[in-house]
mmCIF file of C-alpha atoms in Angstrom:
data_model
loop_
_atom_site.group_PDB
_atom_site.id
_atom_site.type_symbol
_atom_site.label_atom_id
_atom_site.label_comp_id
_atom_site.label_asym_id
_atom_site.label_seq_id
_atom_site.Cartn_x
_atom_site.Cartn_y
_atom_site.Cartn_z
ATOM 1 C CA MET A 1 0.000 0.000 0.000
ATOM 2 C CA ARG A 2 1.344 3.401 -0.915
ATOM 3 C CA LYS A 3 1.507 5.889 1.899
ATOM 4 C CA LEU A 4 1.692 9.647 1.750
ATOM 5 C CA LEU A 5 4.318 11.231 3.927
ATOM 6 C CA THR A 6 4.002 14.971 4.169
ATOM 7 C CA VAL A 7 7.116 16.610 5.496
ATOM 8 C CA LEU A 8 6.362 20.073 6.818
ATOM 9 C CA ALA A 9 8.252 20.205 10.096
ATOM 10 C CA GLY A 10 11.561 19.950 8.237
ATOM 11 C CA LEU A 11 11.285 23.342 6.560
ATOM 12 C CA LEU A 12 13.858 25.948 7.547
ATOM 13 C CA MET A 13 13.194 29.389 6.152
ATOM 14 C CA VAL A 14 16.192 31.701 5.865
ATOM 15 C CA VAL A 15 15.811 34.929 3.891
ATOM 16 C CA PRO A 16 18.531 34.760 1.230
ATOM 17 C CA THR A 17 20.359 37.941 0.266
ATOM 18 C CA VAL A 18 21.009 36.608 -3.250
ATOM 19 C CA ALA A 19 17.364 36.818 -4.333
ATOM 20 C CA ALA A 20 17.134 40.517 -3.473
ATOM 21 C CA ALA A 21 20.180 41.215 -5.616
ATOM 22 C CA GLN A 22 18.576 39.814 -8.776
ATOM 23 C CA PRO A 23 15.730 42.041 -9.928
ATOM 24 C CA ASP A 24 13.867 40.768 -12.976
ATOM 25 C CA ALA A 25 12.608 44.070 -14.336
ATOM 26 C CA GLY A 26 12.721 44.075 -18.101
ATOM 27 C CA ARG A 27 13.603 40.397 -18.396
ATOM 28 C CA PRO A 28 11.451 38.136 -20.590
ATOM 29 C CA GLY A 29 12.020 35.269 -18.157
ATOM 30 C CA ARG A 30 13.725 34.392 -14.908
ATOM 31 C CA PRO A 31 17.169 32.767 -15.124
ATOM 32 C CA LEU A 32 17.417 29.678 -12.931
ATOM 33 C CA THR A 33 20.374 27.393 -12.250
ATOM 34 C CA VAL A 34 19.641 23.914 -10.936
ATOM 35 C CA MET A 35 21.790 21.101 -9.555
ATOM 36 C CA THR A 36 20.991 17.462 -8.920
ATOM 37 C CA TYR A 37 23.506 15.487 -6.868
ATOM 38 C CA ASN A 38 23.615 12.101 -5.173
ATOM 39 C CA ILE A 39 25.950 13.011 -2.299
ATOM 40 C CA HIS A 40 26.492 9.464 -0.915
ATOM 41 C CA HIS A 41 25.830 10.795 2.627
ATOM 42 C CA GLY A 42 28.754 13.172 2.160
ATOM 43 C CA ALA A 43 31.424 10.511 1.598
ATOM 44 C CA GLY A 44 33.643 10.940 -1.439
ATOM 45 C CA ILE A 45 35.395 8.441 -3.679
ATOM 46 C CA ASP A 46 38.427 9.022 -1.458
ATOM 47 C CA GLY A 47 36.465 7.703 1.526
ATOM 48 C CA VAL A 48 36.490 11.089 3.248
ATOM 49 C CA LEU A 49 33.290 12.446 4.816
ATOM 50 C CA ASP A 50 33.293 16.144 3.913
ATOM 51 C CA LEU A 51 30.109 18.211 3.668
ATOM 52 C CA GLU A 52 32.064 21.431 3.254
ATOM 53 C CA ARG A 53 33.465 20.508 -0.147
ATOM 54 C CA ILE A 54 29.928 19.689 -1.326
ATOM 55 C CA ALA A 55 28.702 23.055 -0.038
ATOM 56 C CA ALA A 56 31.603 24.810 -1.771
ATOM 57 C CA LEU A 57 30.752 23.019 -5.021
ATOM 58 C CA ILE A 58 27.132 24.179 -4.763
ATOM 59 C CA GLU A 59 28.329 27.751 -4.187
ATOM 60 C CA GLN A 60 30.706 27.632 -7.147
ATOM 61 C CA SER A 61 27.962 26.292 -9.424
ATOM 62 C CA GLY A 62 25.694 29.252 -8.671
ATOM 63 C CA ALA A 63 22.757 26.859 -8.253
ATOM 64 C CA ASP A 64 19.495 28.447 -7.119
ATOM 65 C CA VAL A 65 17.667 25.159 -6.454
ATOM 66 C CA ILE A 66 19.305 21.842 -5.634
ATOM 67 C CA GLY A 67 17.964 18.298 -5.393
ATOM 68 C CA LEU A 68 20.144 16.051 -3.210
ATOM 69 C CA GLN A 69 19.852 12.284 -2.846
ATOM 70 C CA GLU A 70 21.286 9.908 -0.208
ATOM 71 C CA VAL A 71 21.055 12.488 2.546
ATOM 72 C CA ASP A 72 21.404 11.451 6.207
ATOM 73 C CA ARG A 73 19.617 13.006 9.161
ATOM 74 C CA HIS A 74 20.912 11.709 12.507
ATOM 75 C CA TRP A 75 21.260 8.439 10.608
ATOM 76 C CA ALA A 76 24.412 6.720 11.806
ATOM 77 C CA GLU A 77 28.045 6.939 12.766
ATOM 78 C CA ARG A 78 28.947 6.918 9.063
ATOM 79 C CA SER A 79 27.816 10.566 8.873
ATOM 80 C CA ASN A 80 28.591 11.488 12.497
ATOM 81 C CA TRP A 81 24.855 11.597 13.305
ATOM 82 C CA VAL A 82 24.656 15.033 11.631
ATOM 83 C CA ASP A 83 21.373 16.560 10.461
ATOM 84 C CA GLN A 84 22.753 17.021 6.953
ATOM 85 C CA PRO A 85 19.881 18.962 5.312
ATOM 86 C CA ALA A 86 19.851 21.463 8.167
ATOM 87 C CA TRP A 87 23.634 21.755 7.985
ATOM 88 C CA PHE A 88 23.554 22.563 4.259
ATOM 89 C CA ALA A 89 20.707 25.057 4.678
ATOM 90 C CA GLN A 90 22.557 26.918 7.423
ATOM 91 C CA ARG A 91 25.906 26.819 5.626
ATOM 92 C CA LEU A 92 24.446 28.012 2.301
ATOM 93 C CA LYS A 93 21.778 30.318 3.772
ATOM 94 C CA MET A 94 19.023 28.541 1.871
ATOM 95 C CA HIS A 95 15.514 27.311 2.496
ATOM 96 C CA TYR A 96 15.197 23.541 2.661
ATOM 97 C CA ALA A 97 12.816 20.633 2.814
ATOM 98 C CA TYR A 98 13.662 17.046 3.698
ATOM 99 C CA ALA A 99 12.013 13.771 2.718
ATOM 100 C CA ALA A 100 12.722 10.842 5.049
ATOM 101 C CA ASN A 101 12.171 7.730 2.954
ATOM 102 C CA LEU A 102 13.686 5.639 5.734
ATOM 103 C CA ASP A 103 12.587 6.669 9.216
ATOM 104 C CA LEU A 104 13.822 4.604 12.162
ATOM 105 C CA PRO A 105 13.591 5.070 15.920
ATOM 106 C CA PRO A 106 16.692 6.336 17.752
ATOM 107 C CA LEU A 107 19.211 3.964 19.261
ATOM 108 C CA ASN A 108 18.669 5.574 22.646
ATOM 109 C CA PRO A 109 15.464 7.094 24.124
ATOM 110 C CA GLY A 110 15.244 10.846 23.717
ATOM 111 C CA GLU A 111 17.556 11.043 20.725
ATOM 112 C CA PRO A 112 16.329 12.192 17.256
ATOM 113 C CA ARG A 113 14.858 9.659 14.863
ATOM 114 C CA ARG A 114 17.286 8.228 12.327
ATOM 115 C CA GLN A 115 16.353 9.265 8.800
ATOM 116 C CA TYR A 116 17.670 8.818 5.272
ATOM 117 C CA GLY A 117 16.276 10.256 2.065
ATOM 118 C CA THR A 118 16.334 13.260 -0.233
ATOM 119 C CA ALA A 119 16.531 17.010 0.278
ATOM 120 C CA ILE A 120 15.688 20.163 -1.629
ATOM 121 C CA LEU A 121 17.651 23.372 -1.097
ATOM 122 C CA SER A 122 16.427 26.680 -2.507
ATOM 123 C CA LYS A 123 17.474 30.314 -2.530
ATOM 124 C CA TYR A 124 13.790 31.121 -2.938
ATOM 125 C CA PRO A 125 10.839 30.488 -0.605
ATOM 126 C CA ILE A 126 9.286 27.023 -0.469
ATOM 127 C CA GLN A 127 5.504 27.440 -0.166
ATOM 128 C CA ASP A 128 4.526 23.796 0.045
ATOM 129 C CA PHE A 129 6.228 20.412 0.208
ATOM 130 C CA GLU A 130 5.229 16.778 0.245
ATOM 131 C CA ASN A 131 6.919 13.422 -0.136
ATOM 132 C CA THR A 132 5.058 10.451 -1.591
ATOM 133 C CA LEU A 133 6.449 6.976 -1.040
ATOM 134 C CA LEU A 134 6.875 5.043 -4.297
ATOM 135 C CA PRO A 135 6.161 1.353 -5.035
ATOM 136 C CA LEU A 136 8.304 -0.978 -2.930
ATOM 137 C CA TYR A 137 9.160 -4.606 -3.663
ATOM 138 C CA PRO A 138 9.978 -7.041 -0.814
ATOM 139 C CA THR A 139 13.741 -6.891 -1.424
ATOM 140 C CA GLY A 140 13.837 -3.167 -2.147
ATOM 141 C CA GLU A 141 14.603 -0.014 -0.208
ATOM 142 C CA GLN A 142 11.839 2.550 0.192
ATOM 143 C CA ARG A 143 12.057 5.426 -2.297
ATOM 144 C CA GLY A 144 9.953 8.560 -2.647
ATOM 145 C CA LEU A 145 9.037 11.545 -4.797
ATOM 146 C CA ALA A 146 9.626 14.843 -3.021
ATOM 147 C CA VAL A 147 7.804 17.828 -4.548
ATOM 148 C CA ALA A 148 8.283 21.457 -3.553
ATOM 149 C CA ASP A 149 6.367 24.511 -4.758
ATOM 150 C CA ILE A 150 8.877 27.342 -5.046
ATOM 151 C CA THR A 151 8.374 30.997 -5.954
ATOM 152 C CA VAL A 152 11.206 32.297 -8.133
ATOM 153 C CA ARG A 153 10.974 36.100 -8.169
ATOM 154 C CA GLY A 154 7.204 35.985 -8.499
ATOM 155 C CA ALA A 155 7.002 32.958 -10.806
ATOM 156 C CA LYS A 156 5.808 29.538 -9.668
ATOM 157 C CA LEU A 157 8.019 26.478 -10.050
ATOM 158 C CA ARG A 158 7.243 22.880 -9.144
ATOM 159 C CA PHE A 159 10.480 21.115 -8.247
ATOM 160 C CA ALA A 160 10.464 17.324 -7.903
ATOM 161 C CA ASN A 161 13.367 15.253 -6.585
ATOM 162 C CA THR A 162 13.619 11.464 -6.559
ATOM 163 C CA HIS A 163 15.988 8.516 -6.237
ATOM 164 C CA LEU A 164 14.685 5.415 -7.975
ATOM 165 C CA THR A 165 15.642 1.911 -6.907
ATOM 166 C CA SER A 166 18.957 0.470 -8.043
ATOM 167 C CA ASN A 167 18.420 -3.286 -7.986
ATOM 168 C CA ASN A 168 15.123 -4.162 -9.709
ATOM 169 C CA ASN A 169 14.119 -3.063 -13.211
ATOM 170 C CA ALA A 170 10.428 -3.895 -12.760
ATOM 171 C CA GLU A 171 10.254 -2.015 -9.465
ATOM 172 C CA ARG A 172 11.986 0.985 -11.001
ATOM 173 C CA LEU A 173 9.556 0.989 -13.939
ATOM 174 C CA GLU A 174 6.608 1.005 -11.543
ATOM 175 C CA GLN A 175 8.207 3.853 -9.637
ATOM 176 C CA ALA A 176 8.664 5.849 -12.847
ATOM 177 C CA GLN A 177 5.048 5.263 -13.814
ATOM 178 C CA GLN A 178 3.946 6.455 -10.386
ATOM 179 C CA VAL A 179 6.096 9.575 -10.709
ATOM 180 C CA VAL A 180 4.357 10.445 -13.989
ATOM 181 C CA GLU A 181 0.966 9.872 -12.370
ATOM 182 C CA LEU A 182 1.793 11.985 -9.315
ATOM 183 C CA LEU A 183 3.064 14.904 -11.396
ATOM 184 C CA SER A 184 0.255 14.865 -13.970
ATOM 185 C CA GLY A 185 -2.481 17.441 -14.187
ATOM 186 C CA SER A 186 -0.504 20.563 -13.331
ATOM 187 C CA LYS A 187 0.255 23.480 -15.642
ATOM 188 C CA THR A 188 2.964 24.841 -13.324
ATOM 189 C CA PRO A 189 6.438 24.652 -14.916
ATOM 190 C CA THR A 190 7.988 21.477 -13.511
ATOM 191 C CA LEU A 191 11.533 20.250 -13.017
ATOM 192 C CA LEU A 192 12.068 16.582 -12.204
ATOM 193 C CA VAL A 193 15.601 15.789 -11.043
ATOM 194 C CA GLY A 194 17.352 12.907 -9.413
ATOM 195 C CA ASP A 195 19.343 9.722 -9.479
ATOM 196 C CA LEU A 196 17.149 7.513 -11.659
ATOM 197 C CA ASN A 197 19.518 4.519 -11.625
ATOM 198 C CA ALA A 198 18.946 3.761 -15.312
ATOM 199 C CA THR A 199 20.414 4.942 -18.585
ATOM 200 C CA PRO A 200 18.414 6.981 -21.134
ATOM 201 C CA GLU A 201 17.369 4.070 -23.368
ATOM 202 C CA LYS A 202 15.752 2.040 -20.566
ATOM 203 C CA PRO A 203 11.928 1.715 -20.418
ATOM 204 C CA GLU A 204 11.703 3.487 -17.061
ATOM 205 C CA ILE A 205 13.543 6.521 -18.429
ATOM 206 C CA LYS A 206 11.507 6.454 -21.643
ATOM 207 C CA THR A 207 8.393 6.510 -19.436
ATOM 208 C CA LEU A 208 9.577 9.809 -17.970
ATOM 209 C CA THR A 209 10.977 11.385 -21.145
ATOM 210 C CA ALA A 210 7.723 10.667 -22.963
ATOM 211 C CA VAL A 211 6.295 13.405 -20.727
ATOM 212 C CA TYR A 212 9.278 15.557 -19.726
ATOM 213 C CA ALA A 213 12.138 16.785 -21.912
ATOM 214 C CA ASP A 214 15.649 15.541 -21.160
ATOM 215 C CA THR A 215 17.728 18.658 -20.523
ATOM 216 C CA TRP A 216 21.025 16.960 -21.317
ATOM 217 C CA ASP A 217 19.814 15.839 -24.735
ATOM 218 C CA GLU A 218 18.820 19.430 -25.475
ATOM 219 C CA VAL A 219 21.810 21.446 -24.268
ATOM 220 C CA GLY A 220 24.417 19.112 -22.767
ATOM 221 C CA SER A 221 27.808 18.567 -24.379
ATOM 222 C CA GLY A 222 29.379 15.129 -24.394
ATOM 223 C CA PRO A 223 28.019 11.929 -22.840
ATOM 224 C CA GLY A 224 27.040 13.455 -19.493
ATOM 225 C CA TYR A 225 28.243 10.412 -17.550
ATOM 226 C CA THR A 226 27.816 10.696 -13.781
ATOM 227 C CA ILE A 227 28.948 7.404 -12.227
ATOM 228 C CA GLU A 228 31.427 6.246 -10.988
ATOM 229 C CA ALA A 229 32.871 9.651 -10.201
ATOM 230 C CA ASP A 230 36.509 8.672 -10.727
ATOM 231 C CA ASN A 231 35.807 6.959 -14.077
ATOM 232 C CA PRO A 232 32.223 7.682 -15.160
ATOM 233 C CA THR A 233 30.740 5.400 -17.795
ATOM 234 C CA LYS A 234 26.956 5.825 -17.371
ATOM 235 C CA ARG A 235 24.430 8.670 -17.332
ATOM 236 C CA ILE A 236 21.910 7.890 -14.601
ATOM 237 C CA ASP A 237 21.427 11.355 -13.031
ATOM 238 C CA PHE A 238 18.898 13.526 -14.833
ATOM 239 C CA GLN A 239 17.222 16.896 -15.058
ATOM 240 C CA LEU A 240 13.901 16.657 -16.903
ATOM 241 C CA HIS A 241 11.535 19.566 -17.495
ATOM 242 C CA SER A 242 8.091 20.564 -18.723
ATOM 243 C CA ALA A 243 6.951 23.515 -20.801
ATOM 244 C CA GLY A 244 7.600 26.902 -19.209
ATOM 245 C CA LEU A 245 11.282 26.082 -18.710
ATOM 246 C CA ARG A 246 13.798 26.688 -21.491
ATOM 247 C CA PRO A 247 17.224 25.109 -20.910
ATOM 248 C CA THR A 248 20.293 27.072 -21.998
ATOM 249 C CA LYS A 249 23.225 24.918 -20.874
ATOM 250 C CA ALA A 250 24.125 21.838 -18.837
ATOM 251 C CA ALA A 251 27.363 20.459 -17.422
ATOM 252 C CA VAL A 252 28.735 17.667 -15.245
ATOM 253 C CA PRO A 253 31.347 19.157 -12.875
ATOM 254 C CA VAL A 254 34.206 16.839 -11.954
ATOM 255 C CA THR A 255 34.604 16.348 -8.202
ATOM 256 C CA PRO A 256 35.678 13.583 -5.803
ATOM 257 C CA ALA A 257 33.046 14.608 -3.220
ATOM 258 C CA SER A 258 30.722 11.619 -3.880
ATOM 259 C CA ASP A 259 30.605 8.422 -5.909
ATOM 260 C CA HIS A 260 28.329 10.307 -8.347
ATOM 261 C CA LEU A 261 29.023 13.495 -10.262
ATOM 262 C CA PRO A 262 26.469 16.314 -10.087
ATOM 263 C CA VAL A 263 24.511 17.689 -13.030
ATOM 264 C CA VAL A 264 24.158 21.477 -13.244
ATOM 265 C CA ALA A 265 21.803 23.092 -15.740
ATOM 266 C CA SER A 266 20.595 26.607 -16.459
ATOM 267 C CA PHE A 267 17.061 27.507 -17.538
ATOM 268 C CA VAL A 268 14.858 30.457 -18.267
ATOM 269 C CA LEU A 269 11.627 30.194 -16.301
ATOM 270 C CA SER A 270 8.731 31.919 -18.016
#
């Protein structure tokens, strides 16, 4: 049975100074830079846990909205029990929302719950947020679709972030079909980003690109491979978009900060 998990308590609102410095008077659209990044709970290909180098990479990219996957919140010793989405929001002075796809009780009474999932960071206000749990097979790990409504200098944007399963093609196809169903029926410009764990020719990706345009195909240069970070051979991290968003460029920055490489893309939001 699919459950609906609405994450509202996890929102941290910090008024960003960047937004005020970017008036849109006279512009036909609103420039928007977006990143998607599976951060591997902050551990790089060198085995070093380092959130700061991920934060610095986000800053250098100029990203306005970021979808992160594999994000820990008081999860385990592997990430020093840190509330990672809150840490990034404070460090980058951004709004954030967190989707706990795994939610376990603490090891000791009185401690925070142990959570693992996805996060959305934004320079602009997040008006609404919800996370819907996706189809789960008996041997799978729970995945979800996190959707945030964001106002970008007066324009509405629907930003969806997901991390599809890695070990079952049929499960992943069902998840992709559910994503399409959940996002249908809205005329708000939509960005769907995430680690989709499949390459562009696979049926689950075709299910998504039948509805949403593949930004890399439109404006990316080269193969756009994102995994493994030290010798990437596959493109499994995507930015897909609906009408109302015009992509202008896309890149895959090289960094050792995770086992994936991020995808950064620029759009004009009408």
